[in-house]
């Protein structure tokens, strides 16, 4: 990539799940592709993932998970993914098929993400494309409104890359505390980062400069509850070991000692609710039954085998307490700055509501079981962020849209650079990355055929 100008059919900005998928698909269709990846290696958050490529089996299940989901983008997801699972298999990467019940409702496969990335890179390079790491665009090139490429900063200087189409695939803005604070919540700069550190909203900034609009739901995010306090940044080995996925089986109380959310919607949703509480922490309460049946078991078969996540949290210095009575536990959480007396009433009321079959206040839509088997457990938790749900406004083909909903010609956003699909619920990240990539490439290919055919 020496010289001052380069011409390609497609410039892909970001070499993670969506970017490498799009680049490989374009290459297979004879397009000349350049992938520019800011970090020293391709893979993005996908390389940190367990590799579950899954989503809801149909729209009904998707709407149950996320009643406010963008119906058009959601339909694209559930309709497109099943065919793409076949494509993954055809690439010859290891695929564990036929998984069901993911997060209680999803279906899909598990892939070897590292092998997948290597296979995509092989396809790109064997079709005269390039994957260049350690470089990033500083601005998009535009001819009137059309995006015609990007100025890419390299260690040897800036290069203008002319491209018929530019795909933004930088993975969202979760790694930028300022953007989080601006779009998610005033306390969101405190979120711990549970993703690759390079997704700092570069795609969003480039798109806005080119005339794009923001998507709906800029404040939504996929998160996890993790122990508090922690004396370190989250490392890759912490990502699963510290995630309290089982929080949906216990109850959460805030500093006032009261419940504030429907915990059973899932840890991924409660992470947003905890962020919005005073101090942005909460106490997760559980009993021996919850510990034995859920804390000690992998959340999805194959994950975090055999780890006692409560014991681990206590061992690394988080506020964790175990007691034979709720009163004992109340004294301990009072020392942490939580209202222990109010917590005692909350647990009593919750157990009464379980016994009488509700109603619950706040709601408890699933997993209502009394917390009545000693010993009892309390763990202070805080929120970590994995992905932002808001981003660049797009249509179902990934075309970047202005505030008047007109496409910005030549510009696409895929993966978690494209926003507006999920609101509170979640039905897959890798799947979303693959599907948005595939649909954008289909759109690019159909325009090339139309143009070539006159
Ligand atoms: C610990 C963990 C476990 C997960 N497990 C699962 C799972 O099992 N199933 C699932 O569905 N999802 C999972 N996910 C989520 C999944 O990894 C993401 O949803 C998916 O990778 C998003 O794809 P993407 O292409 O949008 O972003 P990424 O895959 O993160 O790729 C973005 C890429 O863009 C690069 N980049 C950023 N800025 C620039 C720039 N200016 N120029 C060039 N390059 C840039 C980044 O370095 C990165 O390589 C997990 C995530 C994490 C962190």
Coordinates of C-alpha atoms and ligand atoms in Angstrom, one line a residue:
X1 CA 0.0 0.0 0.0
X2 CA 2.7 2.5 -0.9
X3 CA 2.0 5.6 -2.9
X4 CA -0.4 8.4 -2.5
X5 CA -3.5 7.1 -4.2
X6 CA -5.2 3.7 -4.4
X7 CA -8.3 2.6 -6.3
X8 CA -10.6 -0.1 -5.1
X9 CA -14.2 -1.1 -5.5
X10 CA -14.9 -1.3 -1.8
X11 CA -13.1 0.2 1.1
X12 CA -14.0 -1.5 4.4
X13 CA -13.2 0.5 7.6
X14 CA -12.8 -2.0 10.4
X15 CA -11.6 -5.6 10.3
X16 CA -13.9 -7.2 12.9
X17 CA -16.9 -9.5 12.4
X18 CA -18.9 -7.3 10.0
X19 CA -16.0 -5.8 8.1
X20 CA -14.2 -9.1 7.4
X21 CA -17.5 -10.8 6.5
X22 CA -18.4 -8.0 4.0
X23 CA -14.9 -7.9 2.6
X24 CA -14.8 -11.7 2.0
X25 CA -18.3 -11.6 0.4
X26 CA -17.3 -8.7 -1.9
X27 CA -14.1 -10.5 -2.9
X28 CA -16.0 -13.7 -3.7
X29 CA -18.1 -11.6 -6.1
X30 CA -15.0 -10.3 -7.9
X31 CA -14.8 -6.9 -6.3
X32 CA -11.4 -5.5 -5.4
X33 CA -11.4 -4.8 -1.6
X34 CA -9.2 -3.0 0.9
X35 CA -9.8 -3.5 4.6
X36 CA -8.2 -1.0 6.9
X37 CA -8.0 -2.0 10.5
X38 CA -6.9 0.4 13.2
X39 CA -5.6 -2.1 15.7
X40 CA -2.5 -4.3 15.2
X41 CA -4.7 -7.3 14.2
X42 CA -8.1 -8.1 12.7
X43 CA -10.9 -9.7 14.7
X44 CA -12.3 -6.9 16.9
X45 CA -14.6 -7.9 19.6
X46 CA -15.5 -11.0 17.6
X47 CA -12.2 -12.5 18.5
X48 CA -13.1 -12.1 22.2
X49 CA -16.5 -13.7 21.7
X50 CA -17.5 -17.3 22.5
X51 CA -18.6 -17.5 18.9
X52 CA -22.3 -18.1 19.3
X53 CA -23.9 -17.0 16.0
X54 CA -27.5 -16.9 17.0
X55 CA -30.7 -14.9 16.9
X56 CA -34.4 -15.3 17.6
X57 CA -36.1 -18.0 15.5
X58 CA -38.9 -15.7 14.3
X59 CA -40.3 -12.2 14.7
X60 CA -42.7 -13.2 17.4
X61 CA -39.8 -14.3 19.6
X62 CA -37.8 -11.3 18.7
X63 CA -40.6 -8.9 19.7
X64 CA -41.1 -10.8 22.9
X65 CA -37.5 -10.2 23.8
X66 CA -37.5 -6.6 22.6
X67 CA -41.0 -5.1 22.2
X68 CA -39.6 -1.9 20.8
X69 CA -37.3 -3.5 18.2
X70 CA -37.1 -1.8 14.8
X71 CA -39.4 -4.2 12.9
X72 CA -37.7 -3.7 9.5
X73 CA -34.1 -4.3 10.8
X74 CA -35.4 -7.1 13.0
X75 CA -37.1 -8.9 10.1
X76 CA -33.9 -8.6 8.1
X77 CA -32.0 -10.3 11.0
X78 CA -34.3 -13.3 11.6
X79 CA -35.0 -13.9 7.9
X80 CA -31.3 -13.7 6.7
X81 CA -29.4 -15.5 9.4
X82 CA -30.5 -19.1 8.8
X83 CA -29.2 -19.1 5.2
X84 CA -25.9 -17.6 6.3
X85 CA -25.3 -20.4 8.8
X86 CA -25.0 -22.6 5.7
X87 CA -22.4 -20.2 4.3
X88 CA -20.3 -20.5 7.4
X89 CA -20.3 -24.2 7.2
X90 CA -19.4 -24.1 3.5
X91 CA -16.2 -22.1 4.4
X92 CA -14.9 -25.1 6.2
X93 CA -14.5 -23.5 9.6
X94 CA -15.6 -25.5 12.6
X95 CA -19.3 -25.0 13.3
X96 CA -21.3 -26.6 16.1
X97 CA -24.8 -26.5 14.7
X98 CA -28.3 -26.9 16.0
X99 CA -28.0 -24.9 19.3
X100 CA -31.3 -23.8 20.8
X101 CA -32.5 -22.1 24.0
X102 CA -29.7 -19.4 23.8
X103 CA -30.7 -16.8 26.4
X104 CA -33.8 -18.9 26.7
X105 CA -35.2 -18.2 23.2
X106 CA -32.5 -18.1 20.6
X107 CA -31.2 -20.6 18.0
X108 CA -28.0 -20.8 15.9
X109 CA -24.5 -22.2 15.8
X110 CA -21.1 -21.8 17.5
X111 CA -18.2 -21.1 15.3
X112 CA -14.4 -20.9 15.7
X113 CA -14.1 -17.1 15.2
X114 CA -10.3 -17.2 14.8
X115 CA -10.5 -19.7 12.0
X116 CA -13.3 -17.7 10.4
X117 CA -11.3 -14.5 10.4
X118 CA -8.3 -16.3 8.9
X119 CA -10.6 -17.9 6.2
X120 CA -12.1 -14.4 5.4
X121 CA -8.6 -13.0 5.1
X122 CA -7.5 -15.8 2.8
X123 CA -10.6 -15.2 0.5
X124 CA -9.8 -11.4 0.3
X125 CA -6.1 -11.8 -0.5
X126 CA -6.7 -14.6 -3.0
X127 CA -9.0 -12.3 -4.9
X128 CA -6.4 -9.4 -5.2
X129 CA -7.7 -7.6 -2.1
X130 CA -5.7 -6.3 0.9
X131 CA -6.1 -6.3 4.6
X132 CA -3.9 -3.6 6.2
X133 CA -3.6 -3.3 10.0
X134 CA -2.5 -0.4 12.2
X135 CA -4.1 2.2 9.9
X136 CA -7.3 4.2 10.0
X137 CA -9.1 6.9 7.9
X138 CA -9.0 10.5 9.0
X139 CA -11.8 11.6 6.8
X140 CA -14.1 10.5 4.1
X141 CA -13.6 11.8 0.5
X142 CA -16.8 13.3 -1.0
X143 CA -17.7 14.5 -4.4
X144 CA -20.8 16.7 -3.7
X145 CA -22.9 14.3 -1.6
X146 CA -21.4 11.1 -2.8
X147 CA -18.8 9.4 -0.7
X148 CA -15.9 8.5 -3.0
X149 CA -13.3 7.0 -0.6
X150 CA -11.3 8.0 2.4
X151 CA -8.0 9.6 3.4
X152 CA -6.2 6.9 5.3
X153 CA -3.4 7.7 7.8
X154 CA -0.5 5.3 7.6
X155 CA 2.9 5.4 9.3
X156 CA 4.3 6.4 6.0
X157 CA 1.9 9.3 5.5
X158 CA -1.7 9.8 4.3
X159 CA -3.1 7.9 1.3
X160 CA -6.2 8.8 -0.6
X161 CA -8.2 5.6 -1.3
X162 CA -10.7 6.0 -4.1
X163 CA -13.6 3.6 -3.6
X164 CA -17.0 3.2 -5.3
X165 CA -18.3 2.2 -1.9
X166 CA -17.2 2.7 1.7
X167 CA -18.4 0.4 4.4
X168 CA -18.1 1.6 8.0
X169 CA -17.5 -1.3 10.3
X170 CA -15.7 0.1 13.4
X171 CA -17.9 -1.7 15.9
X172 CA -19.7 1.1 17.7
X173 CA -18.7 3.7 20.4
X174 CA -18.6 1.7 23.6
X175 CA -14.9 2.3 24.2
X176 CA -15.2 6.1 24.2
X177 CA -16.2 7.4 27.7
X178 CA -17.2 10.9 26.3
X179 CA -19.5 9.5 23.7
X180 CA -21.0 7.2 26.3
X181 CA -21.7 10.1 28.6
X182 CA -23.1 12.1 25.8
X183 CA -25.5 9.5 24.4
X184 CA -26.1 6.8 27.1
X185 CA -26.2 8.4 30.6
X186 CA -24.4 11.1 32.6
X187 CA -22.7 8.3 34.6
X188 CA -21.9 6.2 31.5
X189 CA -18.3 7.3 31.5
X190 CA -17.9 5.1 34.5
X191 CA -18.9 1.9 32.7
X192 CA -16.3 -0.8 32.6
X193 CA -15.3 -1.8 29.1
X194 CA -16.0 -5.4 28.1
X195 CA -15.1 -5.3 24.4
X196 CA -12.2 -4.5 22.2
X197 CA -10.7 -1.1 23.1
X198 CA -10.6 0.3 19.5
X199 CA -14.4 0.8 19.0
X200 CA -14.4 4.5 20.0
X201 CA -17.0 5.8 17.6
X202 CA -14.8 6.5 14.6
X203 CA -17.4 5.2 12.2
X204 CA -20.1 7.4 13.8
X205 CA -17.9 10.5 13.5
X206 CA -17.0 9.9 9.9
X207 CA -20.6 9.2 9.0
X208 CA -21.9 12.4 10.7
X209 CA -19.3 14.5 8.9
X210 CA -20.7 13.0 5.6
X211 CA -24.2 14.0 6.4
X212 CA -25.6 11.0 8.3
X213 CA -28.2 11.1 11.0
X214 CA -28.1 9.4 14.4
X215 CA -30.3 6.3 14.8
X216 CA -33.0 5.9 17.3
X217 CA -32.2 4.7 20.8
X218 CA -28.7 6.2 21.2
X219 CA -28.9 5.3 24.9
X220 CA -29.3 1.5 24.6
X221 CA -26.4 -0.8 25.2
X222 CA -25.6 -4.5 25.8
X223 CA -24.0 -4.9 29.2
X224 CA -23.3 -7.2 32.0
X225 CA -23.2 -6.8 35.8
X226 CA -19.8 -7.4 37.2
X227 CA -18.6 -7.2 40.9
X228 CA -17.8 -3.9 42.5
X229 CA -15.3 -2.6 43.4
X230 CA -12.6 -3.9 41.1
X231 CA -9.1 -2.7 41.3
X232 CA -8.4 -3.3 37.6
X233 CA -9.7 -2.8 34.1
X234 CA -11.5 -5.9 32.8
X235 CA -9.2 -8.3 31.0
X236 CA -10.3 -10.9 28.5
X237 CA -10.3 -13.6 31.1
X238 CA -12.6 -11.5 33.2
X239 CA -15.2 -11.0 30.5
X240 CA -17.0 -14.3 31.2
X241 CA -15.6 -15.1 34.7
X242 CA -17.0 -11.8 36.2
X243 CA -20.3 -11.5 34.3
X244 CA -23.2 -12.2 36.6
X245 CA -25.5 -13.6 34.0
X246 CA -27.4 -15.4 36.7
X247 CA -28.6 -12.0 38.2
X248 CA -31.9 -12.7 36.4
X249 CA -32.6 -15.4 39.1
X250 CA -31.9 -13.2 42.2
X251 CA -33.1 -9.7 43.0
X252 CA -31.3 -6.4 42.8
X253 CA -31.6 -3.6 45.4
X254 CA -30.3 0.0 45.2
X255 CA -28.8 2.1 47.9
X256 CA -32.3 2.7 49.3
X257 CA -32.6 -1.1 49.8
X258 CA -35.4 -1.4 47.2
X259 CA -35.9 -3.3 44.0
X260 CA -35.9 -1.0 40.9
X261 CA -36.2 -3.3 37.8
X262 CA -37.5 -6.5 36.4
X263 CA -34.3 -8.6 37.0
X264 CA -35.8 -11.5 35.0
X265 CA -35.5 -9.6 31.7
X266 CA -31.8 -10.6 31.9
X267 CA -28.5 -9.3 33.2
X268 CA -28.0 -7.6 29.8
X269 CA -31.0 -5.4 30.5
X270 CA -30.4 -4.9 34.2
X271 CA -26.9 -3.5 33.4
X272 CA -28.7 -0.4 32.0
X273 CA -31.0 -0.2 35.0
X274 CA -28.1 -0.4 37.5
X275 CA -26.3 2.3 35.6
X276 CA -29.2 4.7 36.2
X277 CA -29.3 4.1 40.0
X278 CA -27.7 6.6 42.4
X279 CA -24.0 5.7 42.5
X280 CA -24.5 3.4 39.6
X281 CA -24.1 0.2 41.7
X282 CA -26.6 -2.2 43.3
X283 CA -26.6 -5.3 45.5
X284 CA -27.4 -8.6 43.9
X285 CA -29.2 -10.9 46.5
X286 CA -29.4 -14.6 46.1
X287 CA -30.0 -17.7 48.2
X288 CA -28.3 -21.2 48.2
X289 CA -30.9 -22.5 45.7
X290 CA -30.0 -19.8 43.2
X291 CA -26.3 -20.3 43.8
X292 CA -26.5 -24.1 43.4
X293 CA -28.8 -24.1 40.4
X294 CA -27.5 -21.1 38.5
X295 CA -24.4 -19.4 39.8
X296 CA -22.4 -22.6 39.7
X297 CA -23.7 -23.7 36.3
X298 CA -22.5 -22.3 32.9
X299 CA -25.1 -19.8 31.6
X300 CA -24.8 -21.4 28.1
X301 CA -23.5 -25.0 28.0
X302 CA -19.7 -24.8 27.4
X303 CA -19.2 -21.4 29.0
X304 CA -17.3 -20.8 32.3
X305 CA -17.3 -24.4 33.3
X306 CA -17.5 -25.0 37.1
X307 CA -16.5 -21.5 38.3
X308 CA -18.1 -20.3 41.5
X309 CA -18.6 -16.7 40.4
X310 CA -19.6 -15.5 43.9
X311 CA -16.5 -17.0 45.5
X312 CA -14.3 -15.6 42.7
X313 CA -15.8 -12.1 43.1
X314 CA -15.1 -12.2 46.9
X315 CA -11.5 -13.5 46.3
X316 CA -10.6 -10.6 44.0
X317 CA -11.7 -7.9 46.5
X318 CA -15.3 -7.1 45.5
X319 CA -18.0 -6.5 48.2
X320 CA -19.3 -10.0 48.8
X321 CA -21.0 -11.4 51.9
X322 CA -22.6 -14.7 52.9
X323 CA -24.8 -15.2 56.0
X324 CA -27.1 -17.7 57.5
X325 CA -29.9 -15.1 58.0
X326 CA -31.1 -12.1 56.0
X327 CA -30.6 -10.0 59.1
X328 CA -26.9 -10.8 59.2
X329 CA -26.6 -9.9 55.6
X330 CA -28.5 -6.7 56.1
X331 CA -25.9 -5.6 58.7
X332 CA -23.1 -6.2 56.2
X333 CA -24.7 -4.3 53.3
X334 CA -25.4 -1.4 55.7
X335 CA -21.6 -1.2 56.1
X336 CA -21.3 -0.9 52.3
X337 CA -23.6 2.2 52.3
X338 CA -26.9 0.4 51.4
X339 CA -30.1 0.5 53.5
X340 CA -30.0 -2.9 55.1
X341 CA -33.3 -2.5 57.0
X342 CA -35.1 -1.6 53.8
X343 CA -33.5 -4.5 52.1
X344 CA -35.0 -6.9 54.7
X345 CA -38.5 -5.5 54.0
X346 CA -37.8 -5.8 50.2
X347 CA -36.8 -9.5 50.5
X348 CA -39.8 -10.2 52.7
X349 CA -42.2 -8.5 50.3
X350 CA -40.7 -10.2 47.3
X351 CA -41.0 -13.7 49.0
X352 CA -44.6 -12.9 49.8
X353 CA -45.3 -11.9 46.2
X354 CA -43.8 -15.1 45.0
X355 CA -45.9 -17.1 47.4
X356 CA -49.1 -15.4 46.4
X357 CA -48.2 -15.5 42.6
X358 CA -47.8 -11.7 42.4
X359 CA -48.5 -9.0 41.5
X360 CA -44.9 -7.8 41.7
X361 CA -43.8 -4.2 42.1
X362 CA -41.5 -3.7 40.2
X363 CA -42.6 -6.3 37.7
X364 CA -41.1 -9.8 37.7
X365 CA -42.0 -11.4 34.4
X366 CA -40.2 -14.7 34.8
X367 CA -38.0 -16.7 37.2
X368 CA -40.0 -15.8 40.4
X369 CA -38.7 -18.1 43.1
X370 CA -38.5 -17.3 46.8
X371 CA -35.1 -16.5 48.3
X372 CA -35.6 -18.7 51.3
X373 CA -32.8 -21.3 51.5
X374 CA -29.8 -20.4 53.7
X375 CA -27.1 -19.4 53.3
X376 CA -27.9 -16.1 51.7
X377 CA -25.6 -14.0 49.5
X378 CA -25.0 -10.4 48.7
X379 CA -22.7 -9.1 45.9
X380 CA -22.3 -5.4 45.0
X381 CA -22.4 -5.0 41.3
X382 CA -21.7 -2.4 38.7
X383 CA -22.3 -2.3 34.9
X384 CA -19.9 -3.1 32.1
X385 CA -20.6 -2.3 28.4
X386 CA -20.0 -4.7 25.5
X387 CA -21.9 -3.0 22.6
X388 CA -23.7 0.2 21.9
X389 CA -27.2 -0.2 20.3
X390 CA -27.4 3.3 19.0
X391 CA -25.3 4.5 16.0
X392 CA -25.5 5.6 12.4
X393 CA -29.0 5.6 11.0
X394 CA -29.4 3.0 8.2
X395 CA -32.0 1.2 6.2
X396 CA -32.2 -2.6 6.1
X397 CA -29.6 -2.7 3.3
X398 CA -27.1 -0.8 5.5
X399 CA -27.3 2.3 3.4
X400 CA -26.4 5.3 5.6
X401 CA -29.3 7.8 5.9
X402 CA -29.6 11.5 6.4
X403 CA -32.1 13.0 8.8
X404 CA -34.5 13.2 5.8
X405 CA -34.0 9.4 5.4
X406 CA -32.2 9.9 2.1
X407 CA -29.2 7.6 1.5
X408 CA -25.7 9.1 1.5
X409 CA -24.6 7.7 -1.8
X410 CA -21.6 5.3 -1.6
X411 CA -21.7 5.0 2.2
X412 CA -22.8 1.9 4.2
X413 CA -22.7 1.2 8.0
X414 CA -22.6 -2.4 9.2
X415 CA -22.3 -4.3 12.4
X416 CA -22.6 -2.1 15.5
X417 CA -21.7 1.0 13.6
X418 CA -25.3 0.8 12.3
X419 CA -27.8 1.6 15.1
X420 CA -31.4 1.5 16.0
X421 CA -32.2 -2.3 15.9
X422 CA -32.2 -3.2 19.6
X423 CA -33.8 -1.1 22.3
X424 CA -33.8 -3.0 25.5
X425 CA -33.6 -6.7 24.4
X426 CA -30.9 -8.4 22.5
X427 CA -30.8 -11.3 20.0
X428 CA -27.2 -11.7 18.9
X429 CA -24.2 -9.6 18.1
X430 CA -22.3 -11.8 15.6
X431 CA -25.5 -12.5 13.8
X432 CA -26.2 -8.8 13.5
X433 CA -22.7 -8.2 12.2
X434 CA -23.0 -11.0 9.6
X435 CA -26.5 -10.1 8.4
X436 CA -25.8 -6.4 8.0
X437 CA -22.6 -7.2 6.1
X438 CA -24.4 -9.6 3.8
X439 CA -27.3 -7.3 3.0
X440 CA -25.0 -4.3 2.3
X441 CA -22.9 -6.4 0.0
X442 CA -26.0 -7.6 -1.8
X443 CA -27.0 -4.0 -2.3
X444 CA -23.6 -3.0 -3.6
X445 CA -23.6 -6.0 -6.0
X446 CA -27.1 -5.3 -7.3
X447 CA -26.1 -1.7 -8.1
X448 CA -22.9 -2.9 -9.9
X449 CA -25.1 -5.2 -12.1
X450 CA -27.5 -2.4 -12.8
X451 CA -24.7 0.0 -13.7
X452 CA -22.9 -2.5 -15.8
X453 CA -26.1 -3.4 -17.6
X454 CA -26.6 0.3 -18.4
Ligands
LIG1 C1 -16.4 -11.0 25.5 C2 -17.4 -10.9 24.4 C3 -18.1 -12.1 24.1 C4 -19.1 -12.0 23.1 N1 -19.7 -13.2 22.7 C5 -20.6 -13.1 21.7 C6 -21.3 -14.3 21.3 O1 -21.0 -15.5 21.7 N2 -22.2 -14.2 20.3 C7 -22.5 -13.0 19.8 O2 -23.5 -12.9 19.0 N3 -21.9 -11.9 20.1 C8 -20.9 -11.9 21.0 N4 -20.2 -10.8 21.3 C9 -20.5 -9.6 20.6 C10 -19.8 -9.6 19.2 O3 -18.4 -9.9 19.4 C11 -20.0 -8.3 18.5 O4 -21.4 -8.0 18.4 C12 -19.4 -8.3 17.1 O5 -18.1 -8.6 17.1 C13 -19.7 -6.9 16.4 O6 -19.1 -6.9 15.2 P1 -18.6 -5.5 14.6 O7 -18.0 -5.8 13.2 O8 -19.7 -4.5 14.7 O9 -17.4 -5.0 15.6 P2 -16.0 -5.8 15.9 O10 -16.1 -7.2 15.6 O11 -15.6 -5.3 17.2 O12 -15.1 -5.1 14.8 C14 -14.8 -3.7 14.8 C15 -13.4 -3.5 14.3 O13 -13.2 -2.1 13.9 C16 -11.9 -1.7 14.2 N5 -11.8 -0.3 14.2 C17 -12.3 0.6 15.1 N6 -12.1 1.9 14.7 C18 -11.5 1.8 13.5 C19 -11.0 2.8 12.6 N7 -11.2 4.1 12.8 N8 -10.4 2.4 11.4 C20 -10.3 1.0 11.2 N9 -10.7 0.1 12.1 C21 -11.3 0.4 13.2 C22 -11.7 -2.4 15.6 O14 -10.3 -2.4 15.9 C23 -12.3 -3.8 15.3 O15 -11.3 -4.7 14.8 C24 -19.2 -10.8 22.3 C25 -18.5 -9.7 22.6 C26 -17.5 -9.8 23.6 C27 -16.7 -8.6 23.9

